[in-house]
PDB file of C-alpha atoms in Angstrom:
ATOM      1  CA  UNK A 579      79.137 109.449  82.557  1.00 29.00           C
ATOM      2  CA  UNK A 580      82.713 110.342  83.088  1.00 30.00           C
ATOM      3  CA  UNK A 581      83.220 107.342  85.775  1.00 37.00           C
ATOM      4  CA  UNK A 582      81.293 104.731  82.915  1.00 36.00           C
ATOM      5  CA  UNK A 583      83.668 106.110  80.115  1.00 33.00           C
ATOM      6  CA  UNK A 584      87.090 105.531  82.482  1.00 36.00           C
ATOM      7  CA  UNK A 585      85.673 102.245  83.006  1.00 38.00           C
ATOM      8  CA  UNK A 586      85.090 101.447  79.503  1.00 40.00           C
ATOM      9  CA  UNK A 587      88.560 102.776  78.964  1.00 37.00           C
ATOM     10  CA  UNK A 588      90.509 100.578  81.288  1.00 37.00           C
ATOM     11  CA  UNK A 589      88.653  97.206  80.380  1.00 49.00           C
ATOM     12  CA  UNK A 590      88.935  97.989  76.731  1.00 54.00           C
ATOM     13  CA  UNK A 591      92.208  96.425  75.900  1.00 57.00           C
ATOM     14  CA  UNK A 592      92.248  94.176  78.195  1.00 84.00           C
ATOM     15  CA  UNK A 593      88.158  92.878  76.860  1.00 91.00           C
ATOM     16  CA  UNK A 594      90.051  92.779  73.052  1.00 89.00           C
ATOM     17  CA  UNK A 595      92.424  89.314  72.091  1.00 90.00           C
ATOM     18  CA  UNK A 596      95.658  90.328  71.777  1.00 92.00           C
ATOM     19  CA  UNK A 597      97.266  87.551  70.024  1.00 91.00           C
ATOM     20  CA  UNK A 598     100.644  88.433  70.547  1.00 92.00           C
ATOM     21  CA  UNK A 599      99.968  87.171  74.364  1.00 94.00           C
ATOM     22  CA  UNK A 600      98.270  84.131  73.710  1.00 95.00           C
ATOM     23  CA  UNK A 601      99.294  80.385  72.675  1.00 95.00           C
ATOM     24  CA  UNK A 602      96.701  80.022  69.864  1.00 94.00           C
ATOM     25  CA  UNK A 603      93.951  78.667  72.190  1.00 95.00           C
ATOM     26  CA  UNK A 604      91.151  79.342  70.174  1.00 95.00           C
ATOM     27  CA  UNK A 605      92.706  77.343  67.414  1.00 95.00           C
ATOM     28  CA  UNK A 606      93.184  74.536  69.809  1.00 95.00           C
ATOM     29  CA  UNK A 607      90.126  74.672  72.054  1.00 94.00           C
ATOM     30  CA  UNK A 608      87.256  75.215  69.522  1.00 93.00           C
ATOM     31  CA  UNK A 609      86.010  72.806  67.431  1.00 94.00           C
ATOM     32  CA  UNK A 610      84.397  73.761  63.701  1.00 92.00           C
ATOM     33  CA  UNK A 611      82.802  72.235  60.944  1.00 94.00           C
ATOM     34  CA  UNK A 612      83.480  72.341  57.810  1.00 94.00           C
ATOM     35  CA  UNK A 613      80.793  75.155  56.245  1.00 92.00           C
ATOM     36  CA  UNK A 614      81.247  78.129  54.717  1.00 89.00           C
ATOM     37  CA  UNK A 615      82.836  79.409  58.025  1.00 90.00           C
ATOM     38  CA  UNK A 616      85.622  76.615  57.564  1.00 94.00           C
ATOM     39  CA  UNK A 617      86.941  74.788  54.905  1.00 94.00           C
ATOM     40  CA  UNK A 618      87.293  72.080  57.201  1.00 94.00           C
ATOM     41  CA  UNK A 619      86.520  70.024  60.238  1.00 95.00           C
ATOM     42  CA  UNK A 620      88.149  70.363  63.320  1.00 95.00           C
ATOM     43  CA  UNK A 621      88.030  68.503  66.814  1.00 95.00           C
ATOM     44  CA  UNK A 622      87.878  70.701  70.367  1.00 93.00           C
ATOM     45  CA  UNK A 623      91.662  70.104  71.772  1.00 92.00           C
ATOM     46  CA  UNK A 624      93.173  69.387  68.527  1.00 94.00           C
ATOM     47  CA  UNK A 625      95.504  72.480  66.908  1.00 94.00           C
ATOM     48  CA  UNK A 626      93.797  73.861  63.795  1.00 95.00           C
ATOM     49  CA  UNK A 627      96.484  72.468  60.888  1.00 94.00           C
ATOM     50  CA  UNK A 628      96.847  76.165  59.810  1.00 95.00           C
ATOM     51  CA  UNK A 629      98.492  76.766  63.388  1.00 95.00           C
ATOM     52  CA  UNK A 630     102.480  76.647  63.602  1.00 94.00           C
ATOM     53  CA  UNK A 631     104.907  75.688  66.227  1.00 92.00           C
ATOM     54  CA  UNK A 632     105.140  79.753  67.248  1.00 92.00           C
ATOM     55  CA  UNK A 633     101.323  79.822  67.418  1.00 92.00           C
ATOM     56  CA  UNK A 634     100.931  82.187  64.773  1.00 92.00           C
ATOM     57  CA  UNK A 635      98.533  81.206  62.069  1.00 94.00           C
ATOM     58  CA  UNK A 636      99.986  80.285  58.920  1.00 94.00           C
ATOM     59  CA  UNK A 637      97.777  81.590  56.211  1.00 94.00           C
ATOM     60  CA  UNK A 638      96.864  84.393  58.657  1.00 92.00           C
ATOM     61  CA  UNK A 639      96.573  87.486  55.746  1.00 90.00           C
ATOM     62  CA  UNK A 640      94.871  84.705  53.551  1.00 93.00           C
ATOM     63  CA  UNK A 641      91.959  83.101  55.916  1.00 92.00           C
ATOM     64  CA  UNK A 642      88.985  84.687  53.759  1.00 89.00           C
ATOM     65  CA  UNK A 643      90.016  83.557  50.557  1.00 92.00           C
ATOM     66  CA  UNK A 644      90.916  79.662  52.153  1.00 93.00           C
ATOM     67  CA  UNK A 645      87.192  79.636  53.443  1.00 93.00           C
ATOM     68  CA  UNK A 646      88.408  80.001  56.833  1.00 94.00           C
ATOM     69  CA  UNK A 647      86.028  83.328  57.045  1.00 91.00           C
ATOM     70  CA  UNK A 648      84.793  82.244  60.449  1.00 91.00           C
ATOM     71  CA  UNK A 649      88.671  82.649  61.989  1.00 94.00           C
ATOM     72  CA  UNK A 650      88.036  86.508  61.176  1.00 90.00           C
ATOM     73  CA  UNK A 651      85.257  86.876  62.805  1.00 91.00           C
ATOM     74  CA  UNK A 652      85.922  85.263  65.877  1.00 92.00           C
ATOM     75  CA  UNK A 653      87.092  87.490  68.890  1.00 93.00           C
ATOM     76  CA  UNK A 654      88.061  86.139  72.475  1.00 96.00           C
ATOM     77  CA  UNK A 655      87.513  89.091  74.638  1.00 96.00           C
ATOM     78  CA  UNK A 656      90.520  89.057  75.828  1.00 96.00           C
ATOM     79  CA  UNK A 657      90.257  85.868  77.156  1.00 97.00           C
ATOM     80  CA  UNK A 658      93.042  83.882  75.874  1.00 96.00           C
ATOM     81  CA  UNK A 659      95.651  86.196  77.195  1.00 96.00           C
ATOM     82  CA  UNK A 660      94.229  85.987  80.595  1.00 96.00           C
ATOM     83  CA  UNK A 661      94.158  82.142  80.333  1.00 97.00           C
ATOM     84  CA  UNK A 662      97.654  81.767  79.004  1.00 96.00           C
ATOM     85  CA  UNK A 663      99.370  84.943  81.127  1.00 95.00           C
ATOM     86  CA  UNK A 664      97.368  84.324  84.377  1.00 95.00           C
ATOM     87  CA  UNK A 665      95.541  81.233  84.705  1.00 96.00           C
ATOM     88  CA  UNK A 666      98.472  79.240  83.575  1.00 95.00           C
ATOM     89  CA  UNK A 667     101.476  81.848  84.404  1.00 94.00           C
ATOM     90  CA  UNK A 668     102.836  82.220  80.661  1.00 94.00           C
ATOM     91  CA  UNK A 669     103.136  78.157  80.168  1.00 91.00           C
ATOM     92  CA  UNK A 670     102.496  76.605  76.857  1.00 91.00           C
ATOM     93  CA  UNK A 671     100.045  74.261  76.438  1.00 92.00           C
ATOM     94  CA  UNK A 672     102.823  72.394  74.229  1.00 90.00           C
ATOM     95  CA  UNK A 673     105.484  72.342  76.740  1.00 88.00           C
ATOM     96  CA  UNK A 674     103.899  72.556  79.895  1.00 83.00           C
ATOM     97  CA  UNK A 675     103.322  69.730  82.422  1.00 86.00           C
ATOM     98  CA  UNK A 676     101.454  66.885  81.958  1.00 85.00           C
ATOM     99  CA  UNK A 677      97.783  67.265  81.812  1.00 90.00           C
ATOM    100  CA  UNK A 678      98.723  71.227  81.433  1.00 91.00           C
ATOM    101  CA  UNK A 679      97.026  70.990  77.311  1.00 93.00           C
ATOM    102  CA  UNK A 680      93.526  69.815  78.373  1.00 94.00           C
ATOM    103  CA  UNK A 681      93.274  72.022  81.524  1.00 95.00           C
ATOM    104  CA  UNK A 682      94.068  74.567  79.330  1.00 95.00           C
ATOM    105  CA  UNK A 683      91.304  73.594  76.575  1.00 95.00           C
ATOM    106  CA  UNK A 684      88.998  73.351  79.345  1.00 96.00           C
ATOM    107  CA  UNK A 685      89.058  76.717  81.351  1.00 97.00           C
ATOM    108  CA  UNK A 686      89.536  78.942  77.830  1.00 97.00           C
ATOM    109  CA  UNK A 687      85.616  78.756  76.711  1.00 96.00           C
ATOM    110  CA  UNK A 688      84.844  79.574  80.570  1.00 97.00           C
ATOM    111  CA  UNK A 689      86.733  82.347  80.718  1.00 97.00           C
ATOM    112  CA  UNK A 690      85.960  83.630  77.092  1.00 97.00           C
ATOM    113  CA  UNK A 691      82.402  83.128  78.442  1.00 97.00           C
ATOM    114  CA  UNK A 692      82.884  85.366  81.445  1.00 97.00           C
ATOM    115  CA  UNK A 693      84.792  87.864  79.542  1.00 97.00           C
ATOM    116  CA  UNK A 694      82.160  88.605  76.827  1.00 97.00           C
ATOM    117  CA  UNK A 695      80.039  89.262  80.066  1.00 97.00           C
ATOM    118  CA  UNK A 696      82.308  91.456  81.619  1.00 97.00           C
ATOM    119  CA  UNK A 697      82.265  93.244  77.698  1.00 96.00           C
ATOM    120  CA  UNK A 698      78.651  93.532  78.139  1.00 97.00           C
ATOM    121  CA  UNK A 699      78.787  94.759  81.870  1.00 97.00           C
ATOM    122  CA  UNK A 700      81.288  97.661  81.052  1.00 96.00           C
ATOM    123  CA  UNK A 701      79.593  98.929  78.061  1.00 96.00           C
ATOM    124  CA  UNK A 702      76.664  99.106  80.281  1.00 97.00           C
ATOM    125  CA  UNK A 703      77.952 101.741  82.933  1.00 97.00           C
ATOM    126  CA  UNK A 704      78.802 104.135  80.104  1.00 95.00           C
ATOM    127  CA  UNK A 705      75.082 104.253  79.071  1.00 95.00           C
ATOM    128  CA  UNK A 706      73.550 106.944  81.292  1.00 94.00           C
ATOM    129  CA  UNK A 707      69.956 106.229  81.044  1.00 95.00           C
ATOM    130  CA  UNK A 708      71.538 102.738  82.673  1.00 96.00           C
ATOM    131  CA  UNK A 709      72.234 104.944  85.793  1.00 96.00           C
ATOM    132  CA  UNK A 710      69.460 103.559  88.172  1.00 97.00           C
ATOM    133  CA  UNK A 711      71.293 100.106  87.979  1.00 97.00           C
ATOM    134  CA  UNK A 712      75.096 101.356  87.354  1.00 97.00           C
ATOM    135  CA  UNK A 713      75.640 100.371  91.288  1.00 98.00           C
ATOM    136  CA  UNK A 714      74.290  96.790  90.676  1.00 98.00           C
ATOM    137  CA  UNK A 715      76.468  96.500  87.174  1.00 98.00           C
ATOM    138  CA  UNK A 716      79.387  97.358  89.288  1.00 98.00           C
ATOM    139  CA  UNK A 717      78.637  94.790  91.648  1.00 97.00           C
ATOM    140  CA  UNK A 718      78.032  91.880  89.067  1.00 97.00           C
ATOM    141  CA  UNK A 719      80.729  93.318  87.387  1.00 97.00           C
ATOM    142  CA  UNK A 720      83.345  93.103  90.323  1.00 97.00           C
ATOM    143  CA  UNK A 721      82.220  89.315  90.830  1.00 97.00           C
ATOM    144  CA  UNK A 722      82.591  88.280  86.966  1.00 98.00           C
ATOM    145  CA  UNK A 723      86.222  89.119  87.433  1.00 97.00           C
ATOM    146  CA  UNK A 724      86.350  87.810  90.190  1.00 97.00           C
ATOM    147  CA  UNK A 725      85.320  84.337  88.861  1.00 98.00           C
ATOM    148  CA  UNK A 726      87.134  85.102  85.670  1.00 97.00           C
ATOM    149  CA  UNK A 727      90.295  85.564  87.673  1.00 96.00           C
ATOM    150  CA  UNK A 728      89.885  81.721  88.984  1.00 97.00           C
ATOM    151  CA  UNK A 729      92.537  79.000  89.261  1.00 97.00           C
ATOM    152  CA  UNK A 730      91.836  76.259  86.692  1.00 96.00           C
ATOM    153  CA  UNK A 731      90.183  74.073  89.217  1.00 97.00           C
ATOM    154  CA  UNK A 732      87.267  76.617  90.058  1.00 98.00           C
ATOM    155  CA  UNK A 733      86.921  77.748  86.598  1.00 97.00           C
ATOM    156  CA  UNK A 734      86.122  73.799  86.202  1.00 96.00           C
ATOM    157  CA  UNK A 735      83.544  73.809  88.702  1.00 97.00           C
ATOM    158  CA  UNK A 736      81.989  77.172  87.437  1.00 97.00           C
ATOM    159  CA  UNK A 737      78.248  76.618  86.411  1.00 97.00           C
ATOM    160  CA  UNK A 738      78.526  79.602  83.650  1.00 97.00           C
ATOM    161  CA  UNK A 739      75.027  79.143  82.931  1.00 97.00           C
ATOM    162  CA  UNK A 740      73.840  80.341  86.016  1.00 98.00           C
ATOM    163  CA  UNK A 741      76.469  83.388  86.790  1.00 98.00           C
ATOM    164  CA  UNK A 742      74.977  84.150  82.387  1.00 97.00           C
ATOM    165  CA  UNK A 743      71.739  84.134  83.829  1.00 97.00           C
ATOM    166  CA  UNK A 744      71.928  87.142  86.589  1.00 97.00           C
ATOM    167  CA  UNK A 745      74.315  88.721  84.138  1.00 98.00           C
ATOM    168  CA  UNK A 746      71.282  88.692  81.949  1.00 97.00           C
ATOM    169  CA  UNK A 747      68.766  89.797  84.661  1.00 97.00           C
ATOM    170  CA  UNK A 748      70.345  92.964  85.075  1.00 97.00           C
ATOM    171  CA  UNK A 749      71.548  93.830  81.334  1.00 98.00           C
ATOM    172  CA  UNK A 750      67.295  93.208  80.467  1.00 97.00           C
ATOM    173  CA  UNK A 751      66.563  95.991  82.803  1.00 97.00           C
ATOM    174  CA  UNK A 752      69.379  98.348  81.015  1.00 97.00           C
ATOM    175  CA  UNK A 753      68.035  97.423  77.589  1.00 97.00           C
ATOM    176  CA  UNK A 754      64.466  98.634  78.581  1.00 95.00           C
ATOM    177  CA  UNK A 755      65.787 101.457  80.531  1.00 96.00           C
ATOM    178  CA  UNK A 756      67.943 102.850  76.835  1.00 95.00           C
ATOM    179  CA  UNK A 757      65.290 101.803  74.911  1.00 94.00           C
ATOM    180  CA  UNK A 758      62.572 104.010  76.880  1.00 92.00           C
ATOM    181  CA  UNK A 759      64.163 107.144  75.681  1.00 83.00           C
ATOM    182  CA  UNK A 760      63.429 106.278  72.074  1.00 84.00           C
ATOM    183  CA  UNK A 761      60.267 108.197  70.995  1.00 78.00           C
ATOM    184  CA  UNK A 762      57.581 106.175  68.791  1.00 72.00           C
ATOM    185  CA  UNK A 763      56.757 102.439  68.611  1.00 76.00           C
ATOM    186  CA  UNK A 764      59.725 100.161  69.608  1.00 79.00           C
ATOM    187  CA  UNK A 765      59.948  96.670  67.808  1.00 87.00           C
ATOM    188  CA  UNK A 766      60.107  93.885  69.664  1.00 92.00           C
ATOM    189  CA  UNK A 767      61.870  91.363  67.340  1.00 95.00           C
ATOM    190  CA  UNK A 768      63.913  89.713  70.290  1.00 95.00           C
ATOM    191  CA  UNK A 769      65.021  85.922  68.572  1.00 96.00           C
ATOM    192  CA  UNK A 770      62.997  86.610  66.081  1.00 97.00           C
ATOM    193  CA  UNK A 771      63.482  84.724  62.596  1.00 97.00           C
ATOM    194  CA  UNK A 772      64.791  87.184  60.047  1.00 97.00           C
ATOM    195  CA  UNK A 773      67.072  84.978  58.141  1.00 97.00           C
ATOM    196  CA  UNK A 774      67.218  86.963  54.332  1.00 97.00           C
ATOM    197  CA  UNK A 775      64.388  89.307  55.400  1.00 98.00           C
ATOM    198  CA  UNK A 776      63.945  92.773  53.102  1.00 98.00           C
ATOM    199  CA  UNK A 777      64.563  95.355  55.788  1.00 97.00           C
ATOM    200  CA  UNK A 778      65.895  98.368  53.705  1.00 98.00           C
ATOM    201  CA  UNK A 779      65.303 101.141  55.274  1.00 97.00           C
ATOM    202  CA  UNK A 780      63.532 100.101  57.884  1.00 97.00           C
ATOM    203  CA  UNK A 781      62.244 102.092  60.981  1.00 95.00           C
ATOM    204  CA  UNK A 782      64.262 100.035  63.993  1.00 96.00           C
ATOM    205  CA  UNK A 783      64.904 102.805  66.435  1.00 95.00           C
ATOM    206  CA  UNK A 784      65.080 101.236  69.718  1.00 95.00           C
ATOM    207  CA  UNK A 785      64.245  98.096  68.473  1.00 96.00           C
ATOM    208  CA  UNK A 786      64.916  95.168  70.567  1.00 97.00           C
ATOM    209  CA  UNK A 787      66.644  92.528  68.469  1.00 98.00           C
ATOM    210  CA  UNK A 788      68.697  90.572  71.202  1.00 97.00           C
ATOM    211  CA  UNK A 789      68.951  87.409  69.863  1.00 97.00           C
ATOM    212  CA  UNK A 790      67.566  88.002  66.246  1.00 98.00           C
ATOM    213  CA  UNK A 791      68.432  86.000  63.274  1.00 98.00           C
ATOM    214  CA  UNK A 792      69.327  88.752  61.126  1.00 98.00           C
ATOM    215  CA  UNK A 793      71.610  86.333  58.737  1.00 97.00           C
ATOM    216  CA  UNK A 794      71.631  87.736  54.750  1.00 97.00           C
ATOM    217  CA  UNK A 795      69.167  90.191  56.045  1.00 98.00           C
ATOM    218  CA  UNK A 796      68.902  93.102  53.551  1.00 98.00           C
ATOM    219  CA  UNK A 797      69.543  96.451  55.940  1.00 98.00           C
ATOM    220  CA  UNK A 798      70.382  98.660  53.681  1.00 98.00           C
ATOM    221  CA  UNK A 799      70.233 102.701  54.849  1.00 98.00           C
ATOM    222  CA  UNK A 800      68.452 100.768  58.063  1.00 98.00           C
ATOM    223  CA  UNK A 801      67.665 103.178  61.064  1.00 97.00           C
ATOM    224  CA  UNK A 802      69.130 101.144  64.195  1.00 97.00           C
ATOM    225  CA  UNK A 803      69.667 104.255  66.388  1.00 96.00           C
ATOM    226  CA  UNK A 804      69.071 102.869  69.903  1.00 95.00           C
ATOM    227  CA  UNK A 805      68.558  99.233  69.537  1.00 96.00           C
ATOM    228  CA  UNK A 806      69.388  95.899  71.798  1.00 97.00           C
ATOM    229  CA  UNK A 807      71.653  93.507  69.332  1.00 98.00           C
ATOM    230  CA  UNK A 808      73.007  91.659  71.988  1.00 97.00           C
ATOM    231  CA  UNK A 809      73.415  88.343  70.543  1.00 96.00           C
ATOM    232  CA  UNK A 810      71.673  89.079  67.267  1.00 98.00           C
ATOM    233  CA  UNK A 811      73.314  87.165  64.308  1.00 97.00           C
ATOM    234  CA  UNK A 812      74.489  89.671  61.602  1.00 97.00           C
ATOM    235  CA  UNK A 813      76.228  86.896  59.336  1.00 96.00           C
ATOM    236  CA  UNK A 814      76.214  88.272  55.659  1.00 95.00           C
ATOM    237  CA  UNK A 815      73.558  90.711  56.800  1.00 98.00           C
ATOM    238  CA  UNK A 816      74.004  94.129  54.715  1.00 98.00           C
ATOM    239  CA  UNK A 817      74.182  96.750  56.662  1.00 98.00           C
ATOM    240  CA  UNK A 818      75.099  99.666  53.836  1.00 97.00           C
ATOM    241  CA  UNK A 819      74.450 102.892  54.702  1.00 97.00           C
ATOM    242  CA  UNK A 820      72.553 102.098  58.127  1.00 98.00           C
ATOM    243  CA  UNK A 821      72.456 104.186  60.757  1.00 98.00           C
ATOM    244  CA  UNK A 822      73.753 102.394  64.391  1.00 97.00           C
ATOM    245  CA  UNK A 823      74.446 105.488  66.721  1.00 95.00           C
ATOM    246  CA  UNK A 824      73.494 104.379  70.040  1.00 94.00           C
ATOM    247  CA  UNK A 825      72.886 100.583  68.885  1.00 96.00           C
ATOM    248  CA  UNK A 826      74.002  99.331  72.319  1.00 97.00           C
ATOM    249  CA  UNK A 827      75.326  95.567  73.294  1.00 97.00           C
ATOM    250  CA  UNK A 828      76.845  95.650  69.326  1.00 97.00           C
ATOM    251  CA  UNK A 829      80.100  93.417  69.273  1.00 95.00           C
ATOM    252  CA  UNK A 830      83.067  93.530  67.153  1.00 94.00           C
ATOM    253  CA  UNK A 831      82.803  90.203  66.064  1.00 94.00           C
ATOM    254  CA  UNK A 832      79.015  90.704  65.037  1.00 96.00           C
ATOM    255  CA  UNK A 833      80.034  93.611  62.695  1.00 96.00           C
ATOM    256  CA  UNK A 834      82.931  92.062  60.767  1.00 94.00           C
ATOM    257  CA  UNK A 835      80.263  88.815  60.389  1.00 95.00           C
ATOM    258  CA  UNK A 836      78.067  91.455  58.622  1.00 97.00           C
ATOM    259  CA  UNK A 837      78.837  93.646  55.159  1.00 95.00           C
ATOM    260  CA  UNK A 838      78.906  97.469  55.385  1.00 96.00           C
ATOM    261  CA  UNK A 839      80.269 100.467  53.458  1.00 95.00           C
ATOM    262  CA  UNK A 840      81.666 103.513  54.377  1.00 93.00           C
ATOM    263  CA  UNK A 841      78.350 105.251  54.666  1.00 95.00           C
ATOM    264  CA  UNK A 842      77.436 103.195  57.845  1.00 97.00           C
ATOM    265  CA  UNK A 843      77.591 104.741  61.163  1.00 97.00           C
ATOM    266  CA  UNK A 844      79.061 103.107  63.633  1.00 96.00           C
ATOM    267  CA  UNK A 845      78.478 102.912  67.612  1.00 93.00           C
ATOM    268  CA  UNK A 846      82.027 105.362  68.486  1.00 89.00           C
ATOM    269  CA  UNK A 847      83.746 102.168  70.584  1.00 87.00           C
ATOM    270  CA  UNK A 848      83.555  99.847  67.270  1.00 92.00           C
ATOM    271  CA  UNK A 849      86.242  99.701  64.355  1.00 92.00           C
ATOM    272  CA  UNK A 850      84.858  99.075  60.711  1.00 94.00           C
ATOM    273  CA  UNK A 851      85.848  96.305  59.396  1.00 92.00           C
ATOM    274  CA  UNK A 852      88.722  96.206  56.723  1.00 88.00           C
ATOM    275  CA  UNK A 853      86.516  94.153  54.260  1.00 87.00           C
ATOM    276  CA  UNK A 854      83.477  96.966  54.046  1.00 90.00           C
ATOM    277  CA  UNK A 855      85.732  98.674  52.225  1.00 77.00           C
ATOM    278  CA  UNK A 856      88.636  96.235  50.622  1.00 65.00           C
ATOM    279  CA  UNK A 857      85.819  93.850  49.488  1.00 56.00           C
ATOM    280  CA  UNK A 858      88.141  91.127  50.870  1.00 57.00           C
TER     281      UNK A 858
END
């Protein structure tokens, strides 16, 4: 436990975006629509119009109330610090050479890709009921930053897909392995469609909701002690008062997509968000 939780430790910051190191990359690589994520549409490889010439974002305390809600939510994994310190050496995509802009644009989803993996892959060796696999995480977990760690031309030839694939393999077998210690029935809701669906209080202990559509989902004083949400989509869902200790593969960016209060528990390596309690 106490080698899972040094891991955890030492990927932690560098798994989190830290802006402050970055060119804006997300608001030049990623395209949107305009929805009620974004007030408008953008291009992949064009600069977001709310992006200035220091890369900070211009209505950055404001983003919420310009319908640019999405922008909050969003979290690189560290990913664009990596691609603008390392990959590139600390070159901006607006002054570097020639060509320097779209290589850029291309390798930042690959390695935001590999980096939500490697998220997934640390949180793993701190769950000790994972122990029976902890030697193969480490092993999958050496190679993802390995790959991750690429030069722009091998990040280019990188078929993600398949590395996501194994990745997946292995963090199945940890999600049945924590979910076994959960006494009772376990729901099996994995992709399941529960867009607006009346949950309140509902018995999900050990649930496995990887890839649910949990979107304006009424959770209210839900127990999720113990479940898979890897991938499960918490937009607007309200999670008041629910219960998440244990909840494992939970991101950051999944909770501040959800609402909450002060009442909800929280898995101890999440923050809650400033609008549970602001209303903002």
């Amino acid at each position: 436990m106490l080698n899972g939780m040094r891991e955890r430790e030492t990927g932690g910051a560098a798994l989190r975006g830290d802006c402050e190191s970055c060119f804006g990359l997300c608001c030049v690589a990623l395209p949107f629509r305009r929805s009620a994520d974004f007030a408008v549409d953008k291009d992949a490889g064009t600069p977001c119009g709310n992006l200035g010439e220091d890369n900070r974002c211009g209505i950055h305390t404001r983003l919420r109330s310009e319908g640019f809600t999405g922008c909050t939510v969003y979290d690189c994994f560290g990913a664009g610090q990596r691609v603008s310190q390392v990959t590139f050496g600390g070159q901006d995509w607006r002054t570097g050479p020639p060509g320097q802009a779209r290589r850029m644009v291309e390798a930042f989803p690959v390695v935001r890709q590999l980096h939500e993996l490697l998220w997934y892959l640390t949180e793993a060796l701190t769950l000790p009921a994972a122990r029976p696999v902890h030697a193969d995480l480490r092993r999958l977990l050496a190679e993802t930053e390995r790959l991750a760690a690429g030069t722009p031309e091998e990040l280019a030839a990188l078929d993600v897909a398949a590395h996501r694939q194994r990745v997946n393999v292995l963090l199945l077998r940890t999600s049945e392995l924590m979910r076994a210690g959960t006494r009772g029935k376990k729901k099996n809701r994995r992709g399941a469609d529960l867009m607006g669906a009346r949950l309140k209080g509902a018995d999900l202990r050990g649930a496995d909701l990887r890839g649910a559509y949990l979107i304006a989902a009424d959770l209210t004083g839900a127990d999720l002690r113990g479940a898979d949400l890897i991938g499960a989509d918490l937009r607007d869902a309200d999670l008041t008062d629910a219960d998440l200790t244990g909840a494992f593969f939970l991101t950051q960016p999944q909770l501040t997509a959800a609402r909450g209060s002060t009442g909800t528990t929280l898995p101890a390596s999440l923050s809650r968000p400033a609008h549970w309690t602001t209303g903002l």
